[in-house]
mmCIF file with all atom_site columns, C-alpha atoms in Angstrom:
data_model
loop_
_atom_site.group_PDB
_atom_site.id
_atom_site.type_symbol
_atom_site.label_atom_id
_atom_site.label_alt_id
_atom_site.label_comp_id
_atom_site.label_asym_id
_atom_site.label_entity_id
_atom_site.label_seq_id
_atom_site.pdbx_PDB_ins_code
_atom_site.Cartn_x
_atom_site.Cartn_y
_atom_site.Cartn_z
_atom_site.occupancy
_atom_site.B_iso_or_equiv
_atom_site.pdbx_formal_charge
_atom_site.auth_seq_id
_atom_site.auth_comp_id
_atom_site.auth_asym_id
_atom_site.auth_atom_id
_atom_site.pdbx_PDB_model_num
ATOM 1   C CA . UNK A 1 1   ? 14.697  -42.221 43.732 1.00 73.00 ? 1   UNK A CA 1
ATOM 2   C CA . UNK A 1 2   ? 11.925  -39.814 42.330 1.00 85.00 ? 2   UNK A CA 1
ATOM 3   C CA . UNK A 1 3   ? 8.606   -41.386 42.994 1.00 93.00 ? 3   UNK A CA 1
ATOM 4   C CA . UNK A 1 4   ? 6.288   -41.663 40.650 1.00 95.00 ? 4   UNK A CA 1
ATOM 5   C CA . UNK A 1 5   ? 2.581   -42.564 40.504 1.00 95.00 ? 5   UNK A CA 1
ATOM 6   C CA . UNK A 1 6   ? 0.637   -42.633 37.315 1.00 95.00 ? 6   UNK A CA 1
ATOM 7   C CA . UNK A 1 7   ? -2.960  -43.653 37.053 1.00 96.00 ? 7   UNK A CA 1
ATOM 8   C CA . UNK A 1 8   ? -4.983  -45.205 34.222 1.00 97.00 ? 8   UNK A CA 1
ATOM 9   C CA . UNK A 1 9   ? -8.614  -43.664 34.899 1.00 98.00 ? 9   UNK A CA 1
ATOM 10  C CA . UNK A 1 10  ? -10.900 -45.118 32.057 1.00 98.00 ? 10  UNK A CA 1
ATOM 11  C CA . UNK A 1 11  ? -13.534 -42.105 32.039 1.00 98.00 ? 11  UNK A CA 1
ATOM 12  C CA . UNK A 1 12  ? -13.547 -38.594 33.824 1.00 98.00 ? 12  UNK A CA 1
ATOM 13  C CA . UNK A 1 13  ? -14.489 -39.368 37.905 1.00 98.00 ? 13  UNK A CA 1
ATOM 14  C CA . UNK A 1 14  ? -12.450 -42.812 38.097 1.00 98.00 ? 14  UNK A CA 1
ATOM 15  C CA . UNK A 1 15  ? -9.627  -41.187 39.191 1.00 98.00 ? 15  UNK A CA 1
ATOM 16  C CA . UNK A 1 16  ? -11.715 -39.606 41.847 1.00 98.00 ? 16  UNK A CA 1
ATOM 17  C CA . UNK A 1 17  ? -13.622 -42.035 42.764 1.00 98.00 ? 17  UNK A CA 1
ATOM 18  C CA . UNK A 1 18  ? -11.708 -44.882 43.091 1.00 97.00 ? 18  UNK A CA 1
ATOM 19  C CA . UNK A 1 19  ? -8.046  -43.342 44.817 1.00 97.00 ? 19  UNK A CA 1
ATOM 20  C CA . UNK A 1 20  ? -8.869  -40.059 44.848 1.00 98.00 ? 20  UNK A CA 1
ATOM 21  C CA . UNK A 1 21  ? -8.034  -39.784 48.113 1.00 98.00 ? 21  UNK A CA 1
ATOM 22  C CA . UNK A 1 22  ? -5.025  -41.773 47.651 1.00 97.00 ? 22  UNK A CA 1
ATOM 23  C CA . UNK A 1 23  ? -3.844  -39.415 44.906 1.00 97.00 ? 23  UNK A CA 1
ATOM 24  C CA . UNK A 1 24  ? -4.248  -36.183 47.515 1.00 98.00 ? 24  UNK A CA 1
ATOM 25  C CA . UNK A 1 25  ? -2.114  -38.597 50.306 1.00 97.00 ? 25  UNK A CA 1
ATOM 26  C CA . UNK A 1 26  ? 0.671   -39.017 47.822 1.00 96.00 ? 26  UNK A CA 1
ATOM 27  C CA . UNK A 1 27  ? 1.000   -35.223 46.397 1.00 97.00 ? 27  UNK A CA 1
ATOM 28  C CA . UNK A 1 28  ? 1.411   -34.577 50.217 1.00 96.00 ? 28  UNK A CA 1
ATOM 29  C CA . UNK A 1 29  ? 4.041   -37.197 50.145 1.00 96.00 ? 29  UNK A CA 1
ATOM 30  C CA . UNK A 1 30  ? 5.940   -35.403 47.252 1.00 96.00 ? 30  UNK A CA 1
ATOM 31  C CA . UNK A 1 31  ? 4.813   -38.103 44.945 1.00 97.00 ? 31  UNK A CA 1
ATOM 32  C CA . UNK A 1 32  ? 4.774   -37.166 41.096 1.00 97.00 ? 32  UNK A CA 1
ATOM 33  C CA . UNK A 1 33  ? 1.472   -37.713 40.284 1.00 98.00 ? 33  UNK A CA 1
ATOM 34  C CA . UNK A 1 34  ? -0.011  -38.165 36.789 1.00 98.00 ? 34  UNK A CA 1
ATOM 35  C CA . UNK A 1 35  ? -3.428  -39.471 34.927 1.00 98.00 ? 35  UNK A CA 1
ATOM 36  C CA . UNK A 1 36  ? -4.315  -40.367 32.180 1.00 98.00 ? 36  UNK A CA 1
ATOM 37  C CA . UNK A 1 37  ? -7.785  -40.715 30.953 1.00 98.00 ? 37  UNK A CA 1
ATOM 38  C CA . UNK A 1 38  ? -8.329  -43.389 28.358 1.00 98.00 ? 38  UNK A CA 1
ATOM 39  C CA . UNK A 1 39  ? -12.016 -42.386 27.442 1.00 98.00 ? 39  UNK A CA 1
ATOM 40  C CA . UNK A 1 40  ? -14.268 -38.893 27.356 1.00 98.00 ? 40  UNK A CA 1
ATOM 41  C CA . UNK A 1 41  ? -17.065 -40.109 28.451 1.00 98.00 ? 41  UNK A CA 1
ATOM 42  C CA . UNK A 1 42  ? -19.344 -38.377 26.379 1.00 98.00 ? 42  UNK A CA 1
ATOM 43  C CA . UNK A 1 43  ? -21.854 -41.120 26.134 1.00 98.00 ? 43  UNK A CA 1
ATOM 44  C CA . UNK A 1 44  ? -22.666 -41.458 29.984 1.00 97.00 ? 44  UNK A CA 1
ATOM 45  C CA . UNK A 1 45  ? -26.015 -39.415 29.481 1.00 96.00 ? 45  UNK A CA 1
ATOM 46  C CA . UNK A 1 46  ? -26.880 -41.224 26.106 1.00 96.00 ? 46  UNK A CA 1
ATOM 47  C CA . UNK A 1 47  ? -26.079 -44.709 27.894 1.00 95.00 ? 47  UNK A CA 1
ATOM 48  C CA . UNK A 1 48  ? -27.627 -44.392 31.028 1.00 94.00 ? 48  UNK A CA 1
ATOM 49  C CA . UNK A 1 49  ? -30.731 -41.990 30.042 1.00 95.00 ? 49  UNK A CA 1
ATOM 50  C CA . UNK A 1 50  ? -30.354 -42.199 26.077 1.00 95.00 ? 50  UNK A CA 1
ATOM 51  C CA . UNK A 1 51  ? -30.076 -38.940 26.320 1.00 94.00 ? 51  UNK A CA 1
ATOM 52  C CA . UNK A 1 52  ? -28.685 -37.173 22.979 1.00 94.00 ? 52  UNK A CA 1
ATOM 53  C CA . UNK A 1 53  ? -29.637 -33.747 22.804 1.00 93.00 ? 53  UNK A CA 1
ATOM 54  C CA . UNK A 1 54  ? -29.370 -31.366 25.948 1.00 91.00 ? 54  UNK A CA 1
ATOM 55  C CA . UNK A 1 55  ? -26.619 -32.290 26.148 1.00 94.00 ? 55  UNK A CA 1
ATOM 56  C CA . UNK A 1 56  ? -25.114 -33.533 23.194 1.00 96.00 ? 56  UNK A CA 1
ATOM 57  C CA . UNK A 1 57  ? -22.138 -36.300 23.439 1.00 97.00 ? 57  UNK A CA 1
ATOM 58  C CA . UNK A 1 58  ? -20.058 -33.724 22.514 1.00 97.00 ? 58  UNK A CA 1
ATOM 59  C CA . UNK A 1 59  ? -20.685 -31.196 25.392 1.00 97.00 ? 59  UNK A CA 1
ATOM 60  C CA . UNK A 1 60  ? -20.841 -34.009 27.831 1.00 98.00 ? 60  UNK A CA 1
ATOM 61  C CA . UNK A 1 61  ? -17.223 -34.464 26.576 1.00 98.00 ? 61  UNK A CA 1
ATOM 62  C CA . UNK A 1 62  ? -16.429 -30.871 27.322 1.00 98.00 ? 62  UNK A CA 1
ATOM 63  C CA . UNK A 1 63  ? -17.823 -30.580 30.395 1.00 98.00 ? 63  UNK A CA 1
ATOM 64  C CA . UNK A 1 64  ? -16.245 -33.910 31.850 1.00 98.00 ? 64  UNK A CA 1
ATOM 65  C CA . UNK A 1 65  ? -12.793 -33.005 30.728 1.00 98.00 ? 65  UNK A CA 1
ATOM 66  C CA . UNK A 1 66  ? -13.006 -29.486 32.464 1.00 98.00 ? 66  UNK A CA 1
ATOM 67  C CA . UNK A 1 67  ? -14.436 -30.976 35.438 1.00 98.00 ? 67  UNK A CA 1
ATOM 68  C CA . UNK A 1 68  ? -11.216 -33.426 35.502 1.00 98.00 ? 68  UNK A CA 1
ATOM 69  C CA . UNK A 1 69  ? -9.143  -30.443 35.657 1.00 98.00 ? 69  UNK A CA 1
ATOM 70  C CA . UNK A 1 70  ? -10.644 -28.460 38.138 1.00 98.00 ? 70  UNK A CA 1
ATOM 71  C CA . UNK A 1 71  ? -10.924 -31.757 40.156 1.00 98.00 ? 71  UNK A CA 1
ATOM 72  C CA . UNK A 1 72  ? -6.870  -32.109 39.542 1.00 98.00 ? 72  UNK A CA 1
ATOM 73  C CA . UNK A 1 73  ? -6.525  -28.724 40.919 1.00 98.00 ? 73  UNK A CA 1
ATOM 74  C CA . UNK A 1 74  ? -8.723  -29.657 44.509 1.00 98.00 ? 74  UNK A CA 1
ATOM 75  C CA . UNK A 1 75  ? -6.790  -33.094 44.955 1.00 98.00 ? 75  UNK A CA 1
ATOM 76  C CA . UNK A 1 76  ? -3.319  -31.377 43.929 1.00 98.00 ? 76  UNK A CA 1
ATOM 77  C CA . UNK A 1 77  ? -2.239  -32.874 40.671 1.00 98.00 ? 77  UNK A CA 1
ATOM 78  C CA . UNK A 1 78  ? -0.772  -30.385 38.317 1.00 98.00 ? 78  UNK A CA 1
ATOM 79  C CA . UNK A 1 79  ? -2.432  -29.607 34.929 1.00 98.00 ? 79  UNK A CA 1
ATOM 80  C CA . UNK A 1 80  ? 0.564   -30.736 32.533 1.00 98.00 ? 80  UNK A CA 1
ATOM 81  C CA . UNK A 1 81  ? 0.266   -34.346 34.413 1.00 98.00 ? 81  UNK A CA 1
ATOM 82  C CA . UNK A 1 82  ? -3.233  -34.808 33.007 1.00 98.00 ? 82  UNK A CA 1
ATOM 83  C CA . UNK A 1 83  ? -3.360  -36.766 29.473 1.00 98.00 ? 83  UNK A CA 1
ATOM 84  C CA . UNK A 1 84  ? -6.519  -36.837 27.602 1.00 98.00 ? 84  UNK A CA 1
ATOM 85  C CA . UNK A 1 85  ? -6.529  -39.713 25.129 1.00 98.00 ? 85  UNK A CA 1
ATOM 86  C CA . UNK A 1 86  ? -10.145 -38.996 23.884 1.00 98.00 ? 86  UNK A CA 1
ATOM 87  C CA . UNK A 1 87  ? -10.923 -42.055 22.840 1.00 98.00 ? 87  UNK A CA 1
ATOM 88  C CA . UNK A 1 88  ? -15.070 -42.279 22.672 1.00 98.00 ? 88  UNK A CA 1
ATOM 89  C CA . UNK A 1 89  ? -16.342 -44.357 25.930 1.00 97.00 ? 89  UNK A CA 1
ATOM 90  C CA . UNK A 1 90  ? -17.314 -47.414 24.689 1.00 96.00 ? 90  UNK A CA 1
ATOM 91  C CA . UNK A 1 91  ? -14.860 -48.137 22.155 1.00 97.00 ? 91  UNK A CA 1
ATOM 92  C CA . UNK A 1 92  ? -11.952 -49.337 23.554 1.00 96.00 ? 92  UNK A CA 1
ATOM 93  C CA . UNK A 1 93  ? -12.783 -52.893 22.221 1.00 95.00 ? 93  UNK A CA 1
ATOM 94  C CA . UNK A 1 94  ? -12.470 -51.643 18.258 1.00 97.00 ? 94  UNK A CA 1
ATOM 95  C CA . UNK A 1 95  ? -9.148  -49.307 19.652 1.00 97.00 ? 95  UNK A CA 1
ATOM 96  C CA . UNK A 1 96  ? -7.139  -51.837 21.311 1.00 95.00 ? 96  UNK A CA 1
ATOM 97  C CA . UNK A 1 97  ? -3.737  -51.876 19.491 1.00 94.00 ? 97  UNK A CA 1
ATOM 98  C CA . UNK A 1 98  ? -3.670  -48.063 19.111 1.00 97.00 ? 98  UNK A CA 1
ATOM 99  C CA . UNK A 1 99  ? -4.850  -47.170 22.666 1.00 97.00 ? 99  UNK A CA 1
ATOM 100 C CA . UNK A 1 100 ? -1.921  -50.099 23.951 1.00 95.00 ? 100 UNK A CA 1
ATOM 101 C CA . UNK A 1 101 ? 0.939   -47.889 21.318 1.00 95.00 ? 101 UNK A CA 1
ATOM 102 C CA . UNK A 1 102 ? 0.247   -44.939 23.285 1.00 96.00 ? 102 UNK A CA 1
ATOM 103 C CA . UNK A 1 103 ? -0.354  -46.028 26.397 1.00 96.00 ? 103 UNK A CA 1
ATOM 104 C CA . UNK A 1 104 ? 2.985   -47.864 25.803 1.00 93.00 ? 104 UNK A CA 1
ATOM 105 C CA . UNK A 1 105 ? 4.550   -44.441 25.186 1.00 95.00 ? 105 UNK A CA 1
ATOM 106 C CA . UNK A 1 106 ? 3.354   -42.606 28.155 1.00 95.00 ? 106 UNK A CA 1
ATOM 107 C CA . UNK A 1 107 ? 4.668   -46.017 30.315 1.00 92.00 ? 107 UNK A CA 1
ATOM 108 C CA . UNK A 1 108 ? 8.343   -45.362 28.659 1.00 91.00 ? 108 UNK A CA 1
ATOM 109 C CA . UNK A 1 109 ? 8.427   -41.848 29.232 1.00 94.00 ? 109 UNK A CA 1
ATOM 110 C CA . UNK A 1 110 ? 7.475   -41.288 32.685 1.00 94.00 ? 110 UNK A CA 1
ATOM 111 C CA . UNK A 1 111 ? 8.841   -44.355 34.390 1.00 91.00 ? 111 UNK A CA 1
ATOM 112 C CA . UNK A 1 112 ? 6.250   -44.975 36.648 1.00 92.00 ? 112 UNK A CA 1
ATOM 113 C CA . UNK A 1 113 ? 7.348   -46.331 40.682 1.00 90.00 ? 113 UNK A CA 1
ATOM 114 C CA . UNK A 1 114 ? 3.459   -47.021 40.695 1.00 90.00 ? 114 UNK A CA 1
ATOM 115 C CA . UNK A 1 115 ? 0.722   -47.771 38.536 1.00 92.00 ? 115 UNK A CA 1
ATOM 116 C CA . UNK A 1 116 ? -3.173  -47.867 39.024 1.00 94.00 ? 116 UNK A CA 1
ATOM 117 C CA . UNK A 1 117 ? -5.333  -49.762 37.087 1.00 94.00 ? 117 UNK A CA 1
ATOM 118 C CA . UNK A 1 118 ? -8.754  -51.006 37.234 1.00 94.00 ? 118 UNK A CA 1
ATOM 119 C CA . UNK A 1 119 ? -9.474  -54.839 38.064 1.00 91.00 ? 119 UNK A CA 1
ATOM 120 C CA . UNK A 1 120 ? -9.098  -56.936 35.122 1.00 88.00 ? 120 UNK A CA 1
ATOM 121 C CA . UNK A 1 121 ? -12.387 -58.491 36.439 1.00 90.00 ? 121 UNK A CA 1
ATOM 122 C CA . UNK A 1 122 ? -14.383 -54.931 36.275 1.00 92.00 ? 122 UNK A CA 1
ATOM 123 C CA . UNK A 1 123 ? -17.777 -55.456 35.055 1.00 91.00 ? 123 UNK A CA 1
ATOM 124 C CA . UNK A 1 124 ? -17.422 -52.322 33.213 1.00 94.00 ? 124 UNK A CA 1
ATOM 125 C CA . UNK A 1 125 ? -15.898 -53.134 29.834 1.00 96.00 ? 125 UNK A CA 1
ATOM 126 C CA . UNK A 1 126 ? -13.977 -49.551 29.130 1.00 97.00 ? 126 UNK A CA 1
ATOM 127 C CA . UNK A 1 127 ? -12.708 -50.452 32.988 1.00 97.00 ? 127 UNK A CA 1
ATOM 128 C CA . UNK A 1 128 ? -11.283 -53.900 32.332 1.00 96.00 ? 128 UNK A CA 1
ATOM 129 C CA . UNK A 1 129 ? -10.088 -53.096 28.594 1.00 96.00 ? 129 UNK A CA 1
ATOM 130 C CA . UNK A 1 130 ? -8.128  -50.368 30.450 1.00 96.00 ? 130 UNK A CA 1
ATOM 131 C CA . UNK A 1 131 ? -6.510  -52.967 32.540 1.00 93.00 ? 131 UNK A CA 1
ATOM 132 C CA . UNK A 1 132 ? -5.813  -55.154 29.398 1.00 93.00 ? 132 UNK A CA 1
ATOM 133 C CA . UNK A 1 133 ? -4.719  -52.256 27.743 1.00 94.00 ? 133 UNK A CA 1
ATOM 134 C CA . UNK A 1 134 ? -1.843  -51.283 30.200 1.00 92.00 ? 134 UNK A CA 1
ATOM 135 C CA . UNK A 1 135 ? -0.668  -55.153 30.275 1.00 84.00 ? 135 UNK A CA 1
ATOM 136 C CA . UNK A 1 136 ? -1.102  -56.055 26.421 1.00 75.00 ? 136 UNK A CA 1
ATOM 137 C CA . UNK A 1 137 ? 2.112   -55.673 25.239 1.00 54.00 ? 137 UNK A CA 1
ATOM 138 C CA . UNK A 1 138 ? 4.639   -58.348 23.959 1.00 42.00 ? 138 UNK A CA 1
ATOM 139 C CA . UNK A 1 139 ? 7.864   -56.221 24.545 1.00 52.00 ? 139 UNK A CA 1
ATOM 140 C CA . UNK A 1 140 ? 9.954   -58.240 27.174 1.00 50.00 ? 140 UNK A CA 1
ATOM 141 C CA . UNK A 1 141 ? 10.080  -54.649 29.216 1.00 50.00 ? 141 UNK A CA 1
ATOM 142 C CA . UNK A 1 142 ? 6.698   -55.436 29.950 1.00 48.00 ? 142 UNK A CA 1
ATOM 143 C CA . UNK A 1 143 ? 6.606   -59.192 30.665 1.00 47.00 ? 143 UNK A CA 1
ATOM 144 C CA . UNK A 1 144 ? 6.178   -60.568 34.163 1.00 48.00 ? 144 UNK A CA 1
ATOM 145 C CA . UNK A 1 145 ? 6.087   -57.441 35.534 1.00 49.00 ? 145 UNK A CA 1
ATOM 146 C CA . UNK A 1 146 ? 3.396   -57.704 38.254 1.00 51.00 ? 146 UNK A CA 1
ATOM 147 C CA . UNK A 1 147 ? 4.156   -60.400 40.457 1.00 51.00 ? 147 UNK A CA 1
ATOM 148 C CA . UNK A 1 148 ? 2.326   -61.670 44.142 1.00 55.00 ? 148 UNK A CA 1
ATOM 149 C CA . UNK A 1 149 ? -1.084  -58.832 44.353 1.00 67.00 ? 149 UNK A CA 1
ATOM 150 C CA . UNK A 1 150 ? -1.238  -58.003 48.152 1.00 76.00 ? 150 UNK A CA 1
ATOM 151 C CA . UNK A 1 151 ? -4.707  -56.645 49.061 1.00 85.00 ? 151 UNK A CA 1
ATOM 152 C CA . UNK A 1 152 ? -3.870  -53.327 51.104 1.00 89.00 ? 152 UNK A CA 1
ATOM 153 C CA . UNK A 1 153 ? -6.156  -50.987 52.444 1.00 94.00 ? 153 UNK A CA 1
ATOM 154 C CA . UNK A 1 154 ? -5.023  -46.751 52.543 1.00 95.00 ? 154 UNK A CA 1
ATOM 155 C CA . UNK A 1 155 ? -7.032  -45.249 55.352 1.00 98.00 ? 155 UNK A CA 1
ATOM 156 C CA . UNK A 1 156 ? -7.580  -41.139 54.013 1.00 98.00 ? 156 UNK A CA 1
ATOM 157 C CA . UNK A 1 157 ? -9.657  -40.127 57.009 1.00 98.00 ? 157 UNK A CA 1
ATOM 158 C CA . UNK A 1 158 ? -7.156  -36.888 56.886 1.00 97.00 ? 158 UNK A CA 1
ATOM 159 C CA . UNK A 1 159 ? -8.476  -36.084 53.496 1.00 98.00 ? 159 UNK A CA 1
ATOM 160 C CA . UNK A 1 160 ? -11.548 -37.565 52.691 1.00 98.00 ? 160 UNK A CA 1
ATOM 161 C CA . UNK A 1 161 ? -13.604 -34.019 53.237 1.00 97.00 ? 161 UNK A CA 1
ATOM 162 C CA . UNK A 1 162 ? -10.694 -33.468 50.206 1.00 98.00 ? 162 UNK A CA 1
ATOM 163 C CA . UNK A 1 163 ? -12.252 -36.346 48.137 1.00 98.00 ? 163 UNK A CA 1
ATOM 164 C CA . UNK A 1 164 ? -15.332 -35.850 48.923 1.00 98.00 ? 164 UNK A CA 1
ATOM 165 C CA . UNK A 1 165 ? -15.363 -32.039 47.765 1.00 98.00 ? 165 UNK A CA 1
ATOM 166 C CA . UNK A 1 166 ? -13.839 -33.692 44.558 1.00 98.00 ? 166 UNK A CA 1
ATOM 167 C CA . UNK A 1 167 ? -16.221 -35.996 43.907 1.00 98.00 ? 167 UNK A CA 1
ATOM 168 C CA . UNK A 1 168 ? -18.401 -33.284 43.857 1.00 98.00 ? 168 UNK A CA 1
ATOM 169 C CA . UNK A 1 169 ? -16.934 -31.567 41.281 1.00 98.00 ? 169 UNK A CA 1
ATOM 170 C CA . UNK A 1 170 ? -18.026 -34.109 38.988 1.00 98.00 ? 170 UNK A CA 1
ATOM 171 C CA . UNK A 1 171 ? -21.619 -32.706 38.467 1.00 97.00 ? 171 UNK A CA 1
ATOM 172 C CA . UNK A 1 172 ? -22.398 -34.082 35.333 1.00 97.00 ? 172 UNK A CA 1
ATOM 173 C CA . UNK A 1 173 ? -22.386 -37.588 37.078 1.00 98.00 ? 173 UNK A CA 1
ATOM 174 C CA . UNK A 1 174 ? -23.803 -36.909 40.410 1.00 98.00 ? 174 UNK A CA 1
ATOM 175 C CA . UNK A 1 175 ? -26.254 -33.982 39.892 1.00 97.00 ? 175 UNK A CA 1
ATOM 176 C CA . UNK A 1 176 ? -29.137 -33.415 38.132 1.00 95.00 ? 176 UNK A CA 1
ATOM 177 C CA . UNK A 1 177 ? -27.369 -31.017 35.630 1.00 90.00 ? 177 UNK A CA 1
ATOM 178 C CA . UNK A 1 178 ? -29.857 -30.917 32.513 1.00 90.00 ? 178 UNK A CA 1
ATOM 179 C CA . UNK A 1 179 ? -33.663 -30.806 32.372 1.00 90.00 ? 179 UNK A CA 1
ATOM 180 C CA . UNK A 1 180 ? -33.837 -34.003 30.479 1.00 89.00 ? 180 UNK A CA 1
ATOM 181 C CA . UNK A 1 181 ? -32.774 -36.202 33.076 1.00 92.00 ? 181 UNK A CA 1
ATOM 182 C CA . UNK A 1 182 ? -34.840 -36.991 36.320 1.00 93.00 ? 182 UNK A CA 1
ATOM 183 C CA . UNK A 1 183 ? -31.521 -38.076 37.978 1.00 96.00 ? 183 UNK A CA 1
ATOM 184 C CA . UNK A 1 184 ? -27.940 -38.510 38.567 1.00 97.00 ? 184 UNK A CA 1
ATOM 185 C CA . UNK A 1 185 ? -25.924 -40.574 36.453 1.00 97.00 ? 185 UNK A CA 1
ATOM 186 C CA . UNK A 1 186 ? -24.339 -41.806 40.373 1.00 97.00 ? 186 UNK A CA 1
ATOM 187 C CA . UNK A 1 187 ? -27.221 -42.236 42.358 1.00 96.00 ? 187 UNK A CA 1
ATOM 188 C CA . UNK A 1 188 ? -26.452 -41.705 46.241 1.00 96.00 ? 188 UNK A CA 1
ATOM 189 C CA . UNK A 1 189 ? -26.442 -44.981 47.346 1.00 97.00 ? 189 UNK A CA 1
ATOM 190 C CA . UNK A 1 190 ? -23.529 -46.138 44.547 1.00 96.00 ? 190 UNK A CA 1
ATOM 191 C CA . UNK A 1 191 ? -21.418 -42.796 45.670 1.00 98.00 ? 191 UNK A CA 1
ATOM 192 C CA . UNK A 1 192 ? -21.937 -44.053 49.276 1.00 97.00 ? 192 UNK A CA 1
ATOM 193 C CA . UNK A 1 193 ? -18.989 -46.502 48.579 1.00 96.00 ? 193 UNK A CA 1
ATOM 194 C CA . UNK A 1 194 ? -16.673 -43.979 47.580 1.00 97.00 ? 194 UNK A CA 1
ATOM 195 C CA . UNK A 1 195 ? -16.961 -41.630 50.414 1.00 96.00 ? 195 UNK A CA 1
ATOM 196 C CA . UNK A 1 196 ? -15.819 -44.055 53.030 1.00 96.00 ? 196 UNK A CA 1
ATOM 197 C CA . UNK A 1 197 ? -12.282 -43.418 55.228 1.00 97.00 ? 197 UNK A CA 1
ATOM 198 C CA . UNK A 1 198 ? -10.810 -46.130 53.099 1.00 97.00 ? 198 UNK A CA 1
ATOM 199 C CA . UNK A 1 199 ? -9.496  -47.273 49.786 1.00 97.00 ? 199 UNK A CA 1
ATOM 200 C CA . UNK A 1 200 ? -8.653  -50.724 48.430 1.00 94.00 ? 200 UNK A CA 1
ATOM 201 C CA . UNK A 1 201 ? -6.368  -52.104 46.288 1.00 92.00 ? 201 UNK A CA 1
ATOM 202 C CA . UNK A 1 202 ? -4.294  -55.225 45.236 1.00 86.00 ? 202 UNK A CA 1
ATOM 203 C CA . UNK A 1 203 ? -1.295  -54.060 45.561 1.00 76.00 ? 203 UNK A CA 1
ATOM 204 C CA . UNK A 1 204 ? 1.741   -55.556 43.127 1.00 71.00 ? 204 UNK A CA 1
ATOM 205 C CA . UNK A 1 205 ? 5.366   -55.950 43.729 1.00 61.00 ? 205 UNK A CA 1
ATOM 206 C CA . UNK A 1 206 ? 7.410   -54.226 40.264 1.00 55.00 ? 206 UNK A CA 1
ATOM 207 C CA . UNK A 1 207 ? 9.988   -56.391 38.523 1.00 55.00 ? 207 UNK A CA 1
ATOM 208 C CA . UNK A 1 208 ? 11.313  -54.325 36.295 1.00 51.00 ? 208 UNK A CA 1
ATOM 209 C CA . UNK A 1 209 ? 11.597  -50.704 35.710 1.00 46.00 ? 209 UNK A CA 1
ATOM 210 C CA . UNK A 1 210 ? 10.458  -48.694 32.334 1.00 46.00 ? 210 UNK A CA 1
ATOM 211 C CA . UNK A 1 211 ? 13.071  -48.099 30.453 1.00 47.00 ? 211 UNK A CA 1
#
């Protein structure tokens, strides 16, 4: 059976961040690996900073998306397995029935063996609507799926240099990149939690296969 992992990263860096080094393990592994990114993320700057000029929303966009595909190419993931949805960060609350259509679509086609989501308790709204997003569906393909969450911990000691030069990549979030901000959007001590020797999950048992 072909295994396949798809990944539900909510902006540019989640991915990364959260199983990046998970992701690297399982290209090793001869997984299929593919994300999809249900925001751009062009209003980190303007959130965090209200930053709108130098840079614009629109060339934060730009430069996250490129930075998710150079980060694709350190961790292993090929090009054609990244999907860019594009909706604006922030408005997955006014896009929930179209972002759950396509997202619905992507689920049918590839079939997924495994799926990561964020926790549906994320503090981060476009993080838990990404979560209700992959699981808001009323087709009876995608009922009772998920059944008895094991917590599970992946130790990637063997590739977390790997992440770590990943995370890196990201530079709009954890570099000073522009002269109108004093600081990172991910200040050190936040990134700190990330570039440990393990990853976490609750891990749930499939039901059912895509179809």
């Amino acid at each position: 059976m072909k295994r396949i992992l798809t990944v539900f990263s909510p902006h540019p860096d989640d991915e990364t961040l959260a199983c990046g080094g998970t992701l690297a393990k399982k290209i090793m592994e001869k997984h299929a690996v593919y994300v999809i990114f249900m925001t751009d993320g062009r209003n980190s700057h303007k959130t965090v900073f209200n930053i709108q000029e130098n840079p614009t929303p629109e060339e934060v966009k730009v430069i996250r998306k490129n930075e998710a595909k150079e980060v694709a190419k350190i961790l292993g993931v090929k090009l054609e397995n990244l999907f860019f949805l594009d909706f604006e960060d922030g408005t997955l609350k006014d896009n929930i029935r179209k972002a759950n259509a396509i997202v619905k679509k992507h689920l049918i086609k590839l079939n997924p063996t495994e799926i990561f989501i964020p926790n549906e308790y994320d503090m981060h709204k476009d993080h838990s609507l990404t979560n209700t997003i992959v699981w808001l569906n009323n087709d009876e393909k995608f009922q009772n799926i998920l059944k008895n969450p094991n917590l599970i911990e992946m130790n990637i000691s063997d590739v977390i240099n790997l992440k770590n030069r990943a995370i890196d990549i990201y530079k709009s979030q954890v570099d000073i990149l522009f002269p109108s901000q004093t600081k990172p959007i991910l200040g050190d001590t936040f990134l700190s939690n990330f570039k440990k020797p393990v990853e976490c999950f609750l891990k749930y048992r499939i039901q059912k296969a895509m179809r």
